[in-house]
Amino acid sequence: MTSIGFQQIDMSVNTVLAISPQDHLAITIVGVAWVSTAYALGMIWTALALIDRWRGTHGEGNINFVSVIAALVMAAAWPIVLAALIVM
């Protein structure tokens, strides 16, 4: 015990807890799933922003199936497209 009542903790290499290989794999899979979900949400949001921009201010633009597919393909690079939409 120290003078203020807390016990000293041994932080040597032998007492440091490590995660098991199974836990490491699970944490990696969950991390990749979270990042993939965030990326997919960004793609959807950017595709909708592109379609909205192509429609025009009064909705007079002609949006068809090819336009939607083109927006989804272009939205794959959504960080760059988002920057271009903000700048322009």
XYZ file of C-alpha atoms in Angstrom:
88
model
C 0.000 0.000 0.000
C 1.161 3.483 -0.714
C 0.730 6.394 1.599
C -2.601 7.409 0.016
C -4.140 3.946 0.118
C -3.649 2.667 -3.433
C -1.879 -0.578 -4.112
C 1.112 -0.565 -6.458
C 0.362 -2.294 -9.754
C 3.032 -4.442 -11.363
C 3.278 -3.341 -15.020
C 6.031 -5.748 -16.042
C 5.816 -7.653 -19.296
C 4.714 -10.837 -17.546
C 1.527 -9.295 -16.152
C 0.325 -7.281 -19.162
C -2.811 -8.832 -20.620
C -2.842 -9.661 -24.307
C -5.761 -10.607 -26.506
C -6.005 -14.073 -27.958
C -5.611 -14.676 -31.706
C -9.340 -15.420 -31.929
C -10.189 -12.104 -30.293
C -7.769 -10.292 -32.588
C -9.475 -11.823 -35.625
C -12.916 -10.919 -34.271
C -11.866 -7.330 -33.555
C -10.385 -7.048 -37.049
C -13.570 -8.378 -38.658
C -15.754 -5.982 -36.655
C -13.475 -3.064 -37.549
C -13.583 -3.901 -41.254
C -17.369 -4.265 -41.059
C -17.731 -0.817 -39.438
C -15.463 0.846 -41.998
C -17.231 -0.917 -44.873
C -20.612 0.188 -43.551
C -19.461 3.798 -43.260
C -18.038 3.653 -46.789
C -21.287 2.184 -48.175
C -23.328 4.898 -46.448
C -21.030 7.508 -47.967
C -21.509 5.938 -51.395
C -25.291 5.999 -51.074
C -25.338 9.585 -49.825
C -22.996 10.732 -52.611
C -24.989 8.888 -55.292
C -28.160 10.598 -54.098
C -26.396 13.971 -54.093
C -25.190 13.401 -57.661
C -28.661 12.395 -58.857
C -30.172 15.413 -57.122
C -27.616 17.660 -58.789
C -28.268 16.113 -62.215
C -32.025 16.578 -61.786
C -31.576 20.325 -61.651
C -33.035 22.959 -59.374
C -36.623 22.420 -60.520
C -36.437 18.675 -61.175
C -36.538 19.007 -64.943
C -33.556 16.704 -65.556
C -34.115 13.299 -67.091
C -32.978 10.623 -64.631
C -33.162 7.010 -65.796
C -31.650 3.652 -64.863
C -28.350 4.455 -66.580
C -28.075 7.690 -64.596
C -28.551 5.806 -61.339
C -25.920 3.194 -62.268
C -23.522 5.971 -63.329
C -24.087 7.742 -60.020
C -23.365 4.539 -58.079
C -20.178 3.914 -60.080
C -19.033 7.495 -59.607
C -19.925 7.348 -55.913
C -17.378 4.563 -55.375
C -14.820 7.359 -55.110
C -17.122 9.309 -52.794
C -14.479 11.267 -50.852
C -13.289 12.880 -54.097
C -16.824 13.352 -55.436
C -17.925 14.882 -52.136
C -15.039 17.345 -52.248
C -15.958 18.260 -55.836
C -19.625 18.746 -54.901
C -18.664 21.048 -52.044
C -16.207 23.095 -54.107
C -18.436 23.509 -57.184
